[in-house]
Amino acid sequence: MVNIETDSVERPLLEVRDLKVTYEAQRGSFFKHVEYVHAVKGVSFKVARGTTMGLVGESGSGKSTIGKAILRLAPMAAGSISYDGQEISSLSDRAFMPYRKRIQTIFQDPYASMNPRLTVASIVAEPLMVHAKEMSKAQRLERVADLLEKVGLPADAMNRYPHQFSGGQRQRICIARALSSSPEFIICDECVSALDVSVQAQIVNLLQDIQDELGITYLFIAHDLAVVQHICQEALVMELGEIVEQGPTDALYRSPQHPYTQRLLNAVPKMPTILGAR
């Protein structure tokens, strides 16, 4: 793996060490021969507090699996994950519960990640009902209204349903839901890839504004290199379950060292981007 050195010495908010994720895949109905898919092969990296780490690679490279492993949505075969100095990968479900408040996620498909039968108020307030049980219904609704305004939606949007919004508006709702428990770390799993280019720019700029205001740390998973270059201070390049290159985004894009990174950059369409000044 090519590693471009950085000057950061502060204790990272998230540290992943030698992470491996393996899935079983049965082949054949009579002898039930079992084959294994090694989705992540010994990945290690650190994410500094208040920064945005990009995780980039083509489909099937294992980048989303890493995000799911951090959230305990994918089985770890080996390795460890530490959050704010605490090893969390071996915690029981009950012991891990406080970290579900501190670590949130924004999924790729905003419509699929919301219950279409619930109003926006119920969707955004759901984490509060789990992690802030002391809040009254009126307090939860007030919090929902504040969050909707923070992500650029009117407060009265809370009375509507997901199908009544555009794709970009739905993603704003999902961002509001992720923010409702006041997290420190958010995993953005391809959160702009399903959106039009102009809407992508709006969502990326919104995420940056929120980071500036709240100091939130992001793991930004994407395959769009232009978006990663715009929002991330550092980037990890994945190929077939392994990190092949990592370092400051500007240095990585200016002078990629690994052949795979070079091929990815060469595949980016040479066209102007609308991801500009905020």
C-alpha positions as a printed NumPy array, in Angstrom:
array([[  0.   ,   0.   ,   0.   ],
       [  1.213,   3.495,  -0.859],
       [  1.026,   5.8  ,   2.172],
       [  1.517,   9.556,   1.85 ],
       [  2.605,  10.788,   5.292],
       [  0.629,  13.395,   7.221],
       [  1.604,  15.619,  10.147],
       [ -1.34 ,  14.668,  12.413],
       [ -0.346,  13.399,  15.873],
       [ -3.622,  13.968,  17.73 ],
       [ -5.423,  10.878,  18.983],
       [ -7.887,   9.853,  16.252],
       [-11.608,   9.765,  16.867],
       [-11.856,   6.474,  14.942],
       [ -9.132,   3.883,  14.459],
       [ -9.599,   0.705,  12.432],
       [ -6.884,  -1.941,  12.76 ],
       [ -6.467,  -4.962,  10.48 ],
       [-10.21 ,  -5.187,   9.768],
       [-11.33 ,  -8.294,   7.911],
       [-14.879,  -9.08 ,   6.825],
       [-15.693, -12.474,   5.323],
       [-19.013, -13.802,   4.057],
       [-20.   , -17.41 ,   3.483],
       [-21.41 , -18.292,   0.078],
       [-22.842, -21.794,  -0.336],
       [-22.413, -23.418,  -3.734],
       [-24.087, -26.684,  -4.68 ],
       [-27.218, -28.182,  -3.122],
       [-26.07 , -31.764,  -2.451],
       [-22.624, -31.524,  -0.866],
       [-23.178, -27.918,   0.326],
       [-19.651, -26.876,  -0.533],
       [-18.978, -23.584,   1.229],
       [-16.939, -20.844,  -0.361],
       [-15.898, -17.611,   1.284],
       [-16.001, -14.066,  -0.018],
       [-13.273, -11.91 ,   1.521],
       [-14.931,  -8.505,   1.291],
       [-12.373,  -6.632,   3.415],
       [ -8.797,  -7.9  ,   3.754],
       [ -6.926,  -6.443,   6.7  ],
       [ -7.734,  -2.741,   6.374],
       [ -6.244,  -0.19 ,   8.813],
       [ -6.766,   3.579,   8.983],
       [ -7.418,   6.489,  11.356],
       [ -9.877,   9.373,  11.165],
       [ -8.967,  12.591,  12.996],
       [-11.644,  14.453,  14.936],
       [-13.434,  17.177,  12.986],
       [-12.141,  16.055,   9.574],
       [-13.607,  14.27 ,   6.564],
       [-11.941,  11.044,   5.47 ],
       [-12.775,   9.877,   1.969],
       [-13.121,   6.187,   1.162],
       [-13.119,   5.765,  -2.58 ],
       [-13.17 ,   2.847,  -4.995],
       [-15.266,   1.184,  -7.637],
       [-18.351,  -0.913,  -6.852],
       [-17.464,  -4.12 ,  -5.021],
       [-14.21 ,  -2.784,  -3.586],
       [-15.463,  -3.219,  -0.006],
       [-15.787,   0.423,   0.999],
       [-19.443,   0.235,   2.096],
       [-18.707,  -2.989,   3.963],
       [-16.206,  -1.081,   6.111],
       [-18.904,   1.426,   7.037],
       [-21.29 ,  -1.383,   7.921],
       [-18.632,  -3.084,  10.052],
       [-18.126,   0.116,  12.046],
       [-21.893,   0.228,  12.612],
       [-21.941,  -3.494,  13.466],
       [-24.107,  -4.232,  10.446],
       [-21.482,  -6.529,   8.9  ],
       [-19.699,  -9.432,  10.655],
       [-16.042,  -8.868,  11.53 ],
       [-13.788, -11.869,  10.929],
       [-10.741, -10.232,  12.523],
       [ -9.302,  -6.903,  13.61 ],
       [-10.495,  -4.191,  15.962],
       [-12.241,  -0.814,  15.877],
       [-11.58 ,   1.89 ,  18.469],
       [-13.704,   4.987,  18.951],
       [-12.386,   7.91 ,  20.988],
       [ -9.792,   5.606,  22.539],
       [-12.286,   2.863,  23.461],
       [-12.21 ,  -0.503,  21.702],
       [-15.821,  -0.995,  20.562],
       [-15.737,  -3.985,  18.218],
       [-15.866,  -6.523,  21.058],
       [-18.558,  -4.792,  23.117],
       [-21.889,  -6.482,  23.772],
       [-24.952,  -5.049,  22.043],
       [-26.002,  -3.397,  25.293],
       [-22.568,  -1.872,  25.928],
       [-22.441,  -0.634,  22.331],
       [-25.802,   1.146,  22.564],
       [-24.368,   4.533,  23.726],
       [-22.139,   4.528,  20.643],
       [-25.172,   4.241,  18.366],
       [-26.066,   7.731,  19.555],
       [-22.552,   9.03 ,  18.85 ],
       [-22.145,   7.298,  15.449],
       [-24.816,   7.823,  12.821],
       [-25.09 ,   7.136,   9.098],
       [-26.595,   8.614,   5.941],
       [-27.45 ,   5.941,   3.386],
       [-27.251,   6.056,  -0.401],
       [-30.964,   5.779,  -1.175],
       [-32.901,   8.263,   0.984],
       [-36.312,   6.87 ,   0.064],
       [-35.386,   3.253,   0.832],
       [-33.927,   4.262,   4.202],
       [-37.184,   5.855,   5.386],
       [-40.475,   4.227,   6.315],
       [-42.943,   5.59 ,   3.733],
       [-45.826,   5.197,   6.193],
       [-44.314,   7.589,   8.733],
       [-44.411,  11.359,   8.643],
       [-41.159,  13.306,   8.542],
       [-41.711,  14.245,  12.2  ],
       [-41.778,  10.58 ,  13.209],
       [-38.781,   9.719,  11.019],
       [-36.532,  12.48 ,  12.348],
       [-37.683,  12.039,  15.955],
       [-37.161,   8.26 ,  16.01 ],
       [-33.537,   8.427,  17.291],
       [-34.706,  10.794,  20.043],
       [-37.26 ,   8.251,  21.224],
       [-34.411,   5.755,  21.662],
       [-31.573,   7.946,  22.909],
       [-33.412,  10.847,  24.595],
       [-36.356,   9.224,  26.324],
       [-36.513,  12.058,  28.84 ],
       [-37.735,  14.469,  26.143],
       [-41.444,  15.188,  25.945],
       [-43.362,  14.997,  22.671],
       [-43.416,  18.8  ,  22.454],
       [-39.65 ,  18.942,  22.956],
       [-39.11 ,  16.329,  20.264],
       [-41.248,  18.257,  17.784],
       [-39.364,  21.432,  18.571],
       [-36.095,  19.612,  17.98 ],
       [-37.418,  18.233,  14.659],
       [-38.442,  21.721,  13.519],
       [-34.982,  23.09 ,  14.353],
       [-33.255,  20.258,  12.489],
       [-35.401,  20.673,   9.389],
       [-34.573,  24.372,   9.253],
       [-30.868,  23.536,   9.725],
       [-30.927,  21.321,   6.618],
       [-32.843,  23.857,   4.542],
       [-36.429,  22.606,   4.85 ],
       [-39.444,  24.463,   6.306],
       [-40.623,  23.381,   9.737],
       [-44.071,  22.45 ,   8.377],
       [-42.43 ,  19.713,   6.267],
       [-42.654,  17.517,   9.371],
       [-46.334,  16.852,   8.667],
       [-45.702,  15.378,   5.206],
       [-44.603,  11.943,   3.988],
       [-41.39 ,  10.918,   2.151],
       [-43.094,  10.467,  -1.236],
       [-44.067,  14.134,  -1.217],
       [-40.444,  15.274,  -1.505],
       [-37.798,  15.262,  -4.215],
       [-34.663,  13.111,  -3.953],
       [-32.541,  15.979,  -2.676],
       [-35.162,  16.951,  -0.101],
       [-35.38 ,  13.353,   1.102],
       [-31.644,  13.28 ,   1.616],
       [-31.929,  16.467,   3.654],
       [-34.489,  14.691,   5.823],
       [-32.066,  11.801,   6.285],
       [-29.344,  14.258,   7.295],
       [-31.72 ,  15.786,   9.838],
       [-32.449,  12.315,  11.218],
       [-28.724,  11.574,  11.492],
       [-28.215,  14.838,  13.388],
       [-31.118,  14.326,  15.794],
       [-29.099,  12.369,  18.373],
       [-26.258,  14.965,  18.277],
       [-23.629,  12.548,  16.929],
       [-19.881,  13.176,  16.75 ],
       [-19.25 ,  10.899,  13.775],
       [-21.359,  10.322,  10.65 ],
       [-20.759,   7.706,   7.969],
       [-21.906,   9.082,   4.608],
       [-22.385,   5.947,   2.519],
       [-22.646,   7.086,  -1.125],
       [-25.059,   9.736,   0.152],
       [-24.971,  11.865,  -3.03 ],
       [-24.499,   9.234,  -5.74 ],
       [-28.249,   8.853,  -6.393],
       [-28.756,  12.607,  -6.854],
       [-28.476,  14.954,  -9.823],
       [-25.148,  16.767, -10.099],
       [-26.572,  20.151,  -9.082],
       [-28.286,  18.603,  -6.052],
       [-25.061,  16.778,  -5.151],
       [-23.327,  20.136,  -4.837],
       [-26.07 ,  21.449,  -2.542],
       [-25.882,  18.406,  -0.255],
       [-22.071,  18.42 ,  -0.125],
       [-22.043,  22.114,   0.759],
       [-24.701,  21.488,   3.406],
       [-22.565,  18.751,   4.972],
       [-19.59 ,  21.093,   5.054],
       [-21.632,  23.875,   6.663],
       [-22.851,  21.442,   9.319],
       [-19.293,  20.295,   9.975],
       [-18.105,  23.889,  10.353],
       [-20.911,  24.617,  12.822],
       [-20.969,  21.399,  14.864],
       [-17.479,  19.972,  14.414],
       [-18.791,  16.621,  13.198],
       [-16.368,  14.037,  11.771],
       [-17.271,  12.303,   8.498],
       [-16.29 ,   9.06 ,   6.821],
       [-17.326,   9.897,   3.265],
       [-17.768,   6.77 ,   1.13 ],
       [-18.046,   7.458,  -2.589],
       [-16.976,   6.469,  -6.073],
       [-17.137,  10.016,  -7.442],
       [-13.564,  11.27 ,  -7.25 ],
       [-14.517,  14.894,  -7.92 ],
       [-16.821,  14.949,  -4.876],
       [-14.193,  13.291,  -2.679],
       [-11.576,  15.801,  -3.756],
       [-13.92 ,  18.663,  -2.888],
       [-15.056,  17.606,   0.587],
       [-12.299,  15.376,   2.041],
       [ -9.001,  16.346,   3.643],
       [ -7.643,  12.798,   3.339],
       [ -8.62 ,   9.842,   1.183],
       [ -8.242,   6.073,   1.132],
       [ -8.307,   4.259,  -2.211],
       [ -9.694,   0.715,  -2.121],
       [ -9.308,  -2.118,  -4.587],
       [-10.688,  -5.64 ,  -4.029],
       [-11.017,  -5.26 ,  -0.266],
       [ -7.645,  -3.62 ,   0.339],
       [ -6.423,  -0.048,   0.739],
       [ -3.868,   0.502,  -2.009],
       [ -3.131,   4.178,  -1.365],
       [ -3.893,   6.785,   1.256],
       [ -2.881,  10.316,   2.126],
       [ -3.901,  13.996,   1.916],
       [ -6.446,  14.427,  -0.853],
       [ -4.621,  17.196,  -2.676],
       [ -1.354,  15.227,  -2.774],
       [ -3.107,  12.037,  -3.797],
       [ -4.929,  13.713,  -6.677],
       [ -1.93 ,  15.778,  -7.74 ],
       [  0.516,  12.877,  -7.805],
       [ -1.092,   9.416,  -7.458],
       [  1.481,   6.708,  -6.813],
       [ -0.449,   3.452,  -7.178],
       [ -1.432,   2.274, -10.697],
       [ -5.031,   1.653,  -9.585],
       [ -5.369,   5.233,  -8.293],
       [ -3.929,   6.487, -11.553],
       [ -6.478,   4.481, -13.522],
       [ -9.331,   5.827, -11.381],
       [ -8.233,   9.404, -11.929],
       [ -7.781,   8.86 , -15.653],
       [-11.344,   7.547, -15.819],
       [-12.814,  10.776, -14.411],
       [-14.57 ,  12.725, -17.213],
       [-12.647,  15.887, -18.058],
       [-15.538,  18.284, -17.615],
       [-16.088,  21.323, -15.385],
       [-17.566,  20.629, -11.956],
       [-20.194,  22.757, -10.252],
       [-18.731,  21.91 ,  -6.84 ],
       [-17.262,  25.311,  -6.238],
       [-17.456,  28.062,  -3.691],
       [-19.942,  27.582,  -0.891]])
